[in-house]
C-alpha positions as semicolon CSV with decimal commas, in nm:
position;residue;x (nm);y (nm);z (nm)
1;T;0,160;1,870;-3,445
2;Y;0,009;1,735;-3,050
3;Y;-0,050;1,407;-3,216
4;K;0,251;1,315;-3,363
5;D;0,450;1,492;-3,138
6;N;0,300;1,293;-2,811
7;I;0,255;0,928;-3,032
8;A;0,406;0,762;-2,759
9;A;0,122;0,824;-2,547
10;Y;-0,109;0,586;-2,793
11;Q;0,104;0,299;-2,937
12;T;0,038;0,005;-2,757
13;P;0,355;-0,248;-2,780
14;E;0,366;-0,611;-2,929
15;Q;0,194;-0,864;-2,699
16;R;0,238;-1,230;-2,609
17;H;-0,001;-1,459;-2,523
18;A;0,130;-1,760;-2,370
19;R;0,083;-2,078;-2,172
20;H;0,340;-2,234;-1,865
21;I;0,399;-2,530;-1,708
22;L;0,680;-2,520;-1,363
23;L;0,864;-2,734;-1,228
24;G;0,960;-2,485;-0,866
25;A;1,316;-2,490;-0,775
26;S;1,470;-2,226;-0,630
27;E;1,813;-2,120;-0,648
28;S;1,874;-2,203;-0,266
29;D;1,723;-2,593;-0,366
30;S;1,996;-2,815;-0,346
31;P;2,195;-3,023;-0,707
32;S;1,997;-3,298;-0,635
33;V;1,593;-3,126;-0,635
34;H;1,726;-2,886;-0,949
35;E;1,842;-3,211;-1,150
36;E;1,437;-3,422;-1,020
37;K;1,217;-3,133;-1,143
38;K;1,489;-3,088;-1,456
39;K;1,418;-3,492;-1,534
40;K;1,047;-3,421;-1,448
41;A;1,049;-3,121;-1,656
42;E;1,192;-3,286;-1,958
43;E;0,923;-3,591;-1,885
44;I;0,686;-3,374;-1,962
45;L;0,793;-3,199;-2,278
46;Q;0,821;-3,542;-2,457
47;L;0,429;-3,622;-2,389
48;L;0,369;-3,234;-2,526
49;K;0,608;-3,373;-2,859
50;K;0,408;-3,732;-2,867
51;Q;0,032;-3,432;-2,889
52;G;-0,022;-3,431;-2,567
53;D;-0,269;-3,207;-2,418
54;F;-0,039;-2,817;-2,294
55;A;-0,360;-2,722;-2,078
56;A;-0,418;-3,075;-1,881
57;L;-0,030;-3,108;-1,846
58;A;-0,021;-2,832;-1,715
59;E;-0,324;-2,794;-1,502
60;Q;-0,181;-3,202;-1,405
61;Y;0,191;-3,102;-1,325
62;S;0,274;-2,732;-1,317
63;D;0,388;-2,558;-0,948
64;D;0,223;-2,264;-1,072
65;P;-0,078;-2,106;-0,962
66;S;-0,186;-2,068;-1,320
67;K;-0,241;-2,429;-1,335
68;G;-0,601;-2,385;-1,258
69;T;-0,608;-2,239;-1,639
70;G;-0,405;-2,489;-1,828
71;G;-0,099;-2,219;-1,710
72;D;-0,234;-1,962;-1,888
73;L;-0,047;-1,629;-1,833
74;G;-0,251;-1,409;-2,046
75;F;-0,112;-1,153;-2,274
76;F;0,223;-0,903;-2,177
77;S;0,456;-0,733;-2,339
78;R;0,822;-0,719;-2,266
79;G;0,934;-0,628;-1,946
80;S;0,680;-0,830;-1,758
81;M;0,869;-1,163;-1,756
82;V;1,201;-1,202;-1,610
83;P;1,490;-1,255;-1,901
84;E;1,519;-1,614;-1,971
85;F;1,113;-1,636;-1,986
86;E;1,118;-1,309;-2,217
87;K;1,428;-1,436;-2,469
88;S;1,241;-1,759;-2,530
89;V;0,856;-1,687;-2,539
90;F;0,990;-1,307;-2,848
91;A;1,155;-1,572;-3,071
92;M;0,861;-1,858;-3,076
93;Q;0,602;-1,868;-3,375
94;P;0,215;-1,947;-3,242
95;N;0,141;-2,348;-3,102
96;Q;0,532;-2,354;-3,113
97;I;0,623;-2,561;-2,733
98;S;0,979;-2,419;-2,631
99;E;1,243;-2,641;-2,470
100;V;1,298;-2,618;-2,103
101;I;1,343;-2,310;-2,027
102;K;1,595;-2,230;-1,696
103;T;1,521;-1,938;-1,503
104;P;1,515;-1,829;-1,118
105;F;1,171;-1,987;-1,042
106;G;1,240;-2,330;-1,178
107;Y;1,183;-2,481;-1,502
108;H;0,950;-2,405;-1,787
109;I;0,793;-2,571;-2,079
110;I;0,670;-2,222;-2,298
111;K;0,362;-2,243;-2,538
112;L;0,286;-1,939;-2,737
113;E;-0,041;-1,884;-2,823
114;E;-0,127;-1,561;-3,067
115;I;0,103;-1,295;-3,110
116;K;-0,077;-0,932;-3,113
117;A;0,098;-0,726;-3,304
118;A;0,214;-0,384;-3,209
119;S;-0,061;-0,113;-3,343
120;T;-0,140;0,274;-3,309
121;R;-0,458;0,418;-3,189
122;P;-0,537;0,634;-3,531
123;L;-0,618;0,986;-3,491
124;E;-0,947;0,954;-3,493
125;E;-0,996;0,735;-3,230
126;V;-0,815;0,992;-3,012
127;K;-0,914;1,298;-3,154
128;A;-1,173;1,362;-2,830
129;D;-0,877;1,211;-2,594
130;I;-0,627;1,511;-2,741
131;V;-0,872;1,747;-2,788
132;R;-0,929;1,667;-2,322
133;D;-0,562;1,683;-2,334
134;I;-0,483;2,029;-2,451
135;Q;-0,814;2,186;-2,304
136;S;-0,644;2,124;-1,957
137;K;-0,327;2,188;-2,033
138;Q;-0,419;2,541;-2,164
139;G;-0,646;2,622;-1,958
140;K;-0,382;2,563;-1,665
141;Q;-0,169;2,798;-1,858
142;M;-0,463;3,016;-1,861
143;A;-0,530;3,041;-1,550
144;F;-0,120;3,083;-1,478
145;Q;-0,193;3,363;-1,672
146;L;-0,437;3,554;-1,520
147;A;-0,302;3,476;-1,161
148;N;0,007;3,643;-1,229
149;D;-0,098;3,922;-1,457
150;A;-0,330;3,961;-1,131
151;Y;-0,054;3,916;-0,837
152;E;0,121;4,183;-1,069
153;G;-0,180;4,469;-1,038
154;I;-0,170;4,389;-0,706
155;I;0,151;4,505;-0,672
156;K;0,161;4,788;-0,878
157;A;-0,193;4,907;-0,726
158;G;-0,029;4,909;-0,392
159;S;-0,258;4,717;-0,194
160;L;-0,495;4,380;-0,248
161;K;-0,796;4,629;-0,154
162;S;-0,676;4,884;-0,385
163;Y;-0,688;4,608;-0,677
164;T;-0,954;4,438;-0,627
165;D;-1,194;4,760;-0,553
166;S;-1,106;4,843;-0,934
167;H;-1,180;4,437;-1,050
168;T;-1,471;4,322;-0,925
169;D;-1,442;4,035;-1,155
170;I;-1,171;3,912;-0,895
171;A;-1,323;3,652;-0,672
172;V;-1,222;3,761;-0,249
173;I;-1,223;3,503;-0,037
174;D;-1,184;3,639;0,322
175;T;-1,132;3,362;0,580
176;D;-1,173;3,354;0,911
177;F;-0,887;3,262;1,138
178;F;-0,752;2,914;1,130
179;T;-0,489;2,689;1,270
180;R;-0,308;2,391;1,034
181;S;-0,496;2,108;1,192
182;K;-0,786;2,324;1,140
183;P;-0,782;2,497;0,782
184;P;-1,051;2,598;0,571
185;E;-1,261;2,378;0,452
186;D;-1,245;2,460;0,082
187;I;-0,869;2,439;0,095
188;G;-0,855;2,153;0,311
189;Q;-0,476;1,982;0,371
190;N;-0,332;2,161;0,086
191;Q;0,060;2,160;0,249
192;K;0,187;2,423;-0,006
193;F;-0,119;2,662;0,114
194;L;-0,064;2,626;0,487
195;D;0,275;2,657;0,434
196;A;0,256;2,966;0,235
197;A;-0,025;3,091;0,513
198;F;0,191;3,070;0,770
199;A;0,476;3,194;0,647
200;L;0,303;3,537;0,573
201;N;0,305;3,825;0,875
202;K;0,020;4,053;0,883
203;G;-0,036;4,275;0,577
204;E;0,205;4,040;0,369
205;L;0,127;3,915;-0,026
206;S;0,203;3,543;-0,137
207;S;0,367;3,444;-0,444
208;L;0,123;3,226;-0,620
209;I;0,008;2,917;-0,491
210;E;-0,097;2,642;-0,681
211;T;-0,452;2,404;-0,546
212;E;-0,622;2,165;-0,654
213;T;-0,893;2,411;-0,878
214;G;-0,658;2,692;-0,972
215;Y;-0,381;2,904;-0,850
216;A;-0,477;3,167;-0,523
217;I;-0,265;3,476;-0,407
218;L;-0,272;3,471;-0,044
219;F;-0,304;3,808;0,216
220;A;-0,240;3,825;0,581
221;S;-0,542;4,063;0,703
222;D;-0,488;3,956;1,075
223;K;-0,190;3,655;1,243
224;K;-0,281;3,568;1,621
225;E;0,006;3,528;1,778
226;P;0,048;3,173;1,988
227;A;-0,080;3,324;2,366
228;V;-0,212;3,100;2,676
229;P;-0,532;3,240;2,778
230;A;-0,613;3,383;3,147
231;L;-0,702;3,099;3,413
232;E;-1,020;3,236;3,499
233;S;-1,163;3,255;3,150
234;I;-1,029;2,824;3,128
235;Q;-1,056;2,726;3,510
236;E;-1,382;2,497;3,441
237;R;-1,211;2,342;3,189
238;V;-0,837;2,338;3,356
239;T;-1,010;2,159;3,704
240;A;-1,184;1,881;3,421
241;D;-0,831;1,816;3,266
242;F;-0,643;1,791;3,583
243;V;-0,909;1,589;3,759
244;A;-0,926;1,320;3,498
245;Y;-0,495;1,338;3,461
246;K;-0,497;1,225;3,821
247;S;-0,732;1,010;3,772
248;E;-0,593;0,778;3,517
249;Q;-0,296;0,826;3,691
250;K;-0,374;0,644;3,964
251;A;-0,682;0,384;3,758
252;K;-0,244;0,302;3,584
253;T;-0,094;0,285;3,931
254;T;-0,358;0,038;4,062
255;A;-0,374;-0,140;3,713
256;A;0,067;-0,246;3,776
257;E;-0,018;-0,303;4,144
258;I;-0,269;-0,628;4,045
259;L;-0,023;-0,710;3,729
260;E;0,290;-0,744;3,982
261;K;0,049;-0,948;4,242
262;L;-0,035;-1,184;3,937
263;K;0,304;-1,191;3,838
264;K;0,436;-1,347;4,211
265;G;0,172;-1,592;4,142
266;T;-0,112;-1,424;4,347
267;P;-0,451;-1,610;4,198
268;L;-0,699;-1,311;4,055
269;N;-0,986;-1,377;4,279
270;E;-0,803;-1,280;4,560
271;T;-0,583;-1,021;4,413
272;V;-0,901;-0,824;4,360
273;A;-1,086;-1,015;4,694
274;N;-1,098;-0,669;4,856
275;S;-1,159;-0,395;4,557
276;P;-1,427;-0,250;4,350
277;F;-1,306;-0,504;4,043
278;K;-1,476;-0,789;3,960
279;P;-1,314;-1,008;3,712
280;Q;-1,483;-1,079;3,413
281;D;-1,447;-1,420;3,145
282;S;-1,396;-1,355;2,767
283;G;-1,447;-1,631;2,695
284;F;-1,294;-1,790;2,311
285;L;-1,154;-1,492;2,106
286;S;-1,074;-1,560;1,756
287;R;-0,850;-1,313;1,520
288;K;-1,130;-1,405;1,224
289;N;-1,464;-1,386;1,416
290;P;-1,483;-1,179;1,662
291;N;-1,656;-1,229;1,984
292;S;-1,985;-1,016;1,932
293;S;-2,064;-1,074;2,312
294;T;-1,765;-1,062;2,448
295;V;-1,661;-0,723;2,684
296;F;-1,290;-0,749;2,575
297;P;-1,176;-0,530;2,346
298;A;-1,085;-0,633;2,033
299;S;-0,801;-0,368;1,954
300;L;-0,629;-0,629;2,175
301;Y;-0,683;-0,932;2,034
302;E;-0,347;-0,992;1,899
303;K;-0,178;-0,845;2,229
304;V;-0,376;-1,185;2,342
305;F;-0,265;-1,421;2,120
306;Q;0,079;-1,390;2,226
307;L;0,014;-1,514;2,550
308;S;0,037;-1,862;2,617
309;K;0,013;-2,082;2,953
310;S;0,365;-2,050;3,017
311;S;0,369;-1,739;2,972
312;P;0,004;-1,614;3,064
313;L;0,053;-1,192;3,165
314;A;0,136;-0,909;2,914
315;K;0,437;-0,742;3,011
316;E;0,190;-0,389;3,121
317;P;-0,165;-0,245;3,171
318;A;-0,329;-0,238;2,859
319;K;-0,443;0,105;2,847
320;L;-0,767;0,178;2,662
321;D;-0,882;0,562;2,613
322;D;-0,834;0,682;2,981
323;S;-0,881;0,340;3,175
324;Y;-0,640;0,038;3,226
325;L;-0,741;-0,405;3,163
326;V;-0,562;-0,632;3,294
327;Y;-0,585;-0,950;3,142
328;V;-0,463;-1,325;3,164
329;F;-0,500;-1,620;2,969
330;Q;-0,648;-1,924;3,039
331;E;-0,660;-2,179;2,817
332;R;-0,655;-2,224;2,404
333;K;-0,858;-2,401;2,207
334;I;-0,739;-2,525;1,877
335;P;-0,975;-2,489;1,648
336;E;-1,137;-2,769;1,412
337;N;-0,997;-2,808;1,026
338;T;-1,321;-2,654;0,814
339;L;-1,102;-2,594;0,521
340;T;-1,272;-2,734;0,220
341;D;-0,997;-2,896;-0,071
342;K;-1,080;-2,609;-0,197
343;D;-0,936;-2,355;0,015
344;M;-0,642;-2,558;0,034
345;Q;-0,550;-2,565;-0,291
346;L;-0,599;-2,197;-0,277
347;Y;-0,340;-2,150;0,016
348;R;-0,102;-2,345;-0,189
349;E;-0,144;-2,124;-0,460
350;N;-0,149;-1,832;-0,261
351;L;0,217;-1,932;-0,113
352;V;0,381;-2,042;-0,401
353;R;0,307;-1,674;-0,581
354;F;0,445;-1,564;-0,223
355;K;0,752;-1,759;-0,294
356;Q;0,793;-1,683;-0,622
357;Q;0,808;-1,337;-0,557
358;Q;1,114;-1,380;-0,292
359;L;1,287;-1,533;-0,584
360;L;1,263;-1,266;-0,826
361;T;1,314;-1,011;-0,501
362;A;1,635;-1,197;-0,451
363;W;1,741;-1,249;-0,807
364;V;1,670;-0,896;-0,877
365;T;1,841;-0,744;-0,556
366;N;2,180;-1,007;-0,677
367;L;2,189;-0,841;-1,048
368;K;2,228;-0,505;-0,862
369;E;2,468;-0,633;-0,676
370;Q;2,715;-0,774;-0,898
371;A;2,654;-0,456;-1,142
372;K;2,952;-0,292;-1,201
373;I;2,943;0,160;-1,206
374;T;3,233;0,313;-1,424
375;Q;3,296;0,681;-1,324
376;H;3,453;0,891;-1,612
377;K;3,679;1,147;-1,455
378;S;3,554;1,351;-1,808
379;L;3,216;1,397;-1,697
């Protein structure tokens, strides 16, 4: 039956709920750091053996972000943790506390809270899901069969028109001319559809094309080759584009000249004294809270924050649509530390989490580098 053939989809593997206390030490840390962390972990383990409160000790000593919840890691299945940690957890019984376990993250003490046995959802519970899955698969198969029958029918009839004239129930959508960048609205950016459509010559029929809603057969009733329109028909647009281009080039040249003078030490006010340009003060800018009253574009904030008193100018003017901007660093104001203790703790936890991810990535990379691959000549 479908249920038995796809039983894995309705099974949940064994899961374990654990807490841990981590004394962080990476593989790049010195032996003295490892010795110190391991010793501290052993001391905490002794406290736990004297009926110490695991959650309270985790909050007090753990270097893991889970310390905020007493070291609680929630439920997890095999394959979720590094091998050393997993091996220990899945060998424990509820309420058991491990010895000190070393992993690439440091030294752990683990407490197993509970075990959730592997389970299989009963047929009665998943019957509705199975019906939907089967209907979806059968619907797709039926759509393919109908589309394939239509395709063969068109071939036998000799043309799309002959076939649709005798099969009035077949929906035919006639599009206007379209381009790859502006396909029909009901098709959107379906790459298979577009590739098939633009591979056809006038009068050609495509094979079956799968879309999000089913299958389609394309017929190229006409095709326009790329062409350059007569100048008379687009003269106004060409003139406007040329004027805009020349204006942009002039703006680019002028901005470059101003920047070059500034680099040679000419003050900004003196540089633009005999020009129509007037310097504008942006006021203090902030990455986190953009200044809504400033005329300075937010898109350049990142580049601005790379400037300093010793390097106050950008390498080149900034292009903004069809204009150019020259900007000069004036001064920097160091923000006051408005972070609360809670904010600082959150930043520390995020930093620890980031470091753990780096260590895990390095550990996996190291395993890959140490892997031995043997090629059997008989295969």
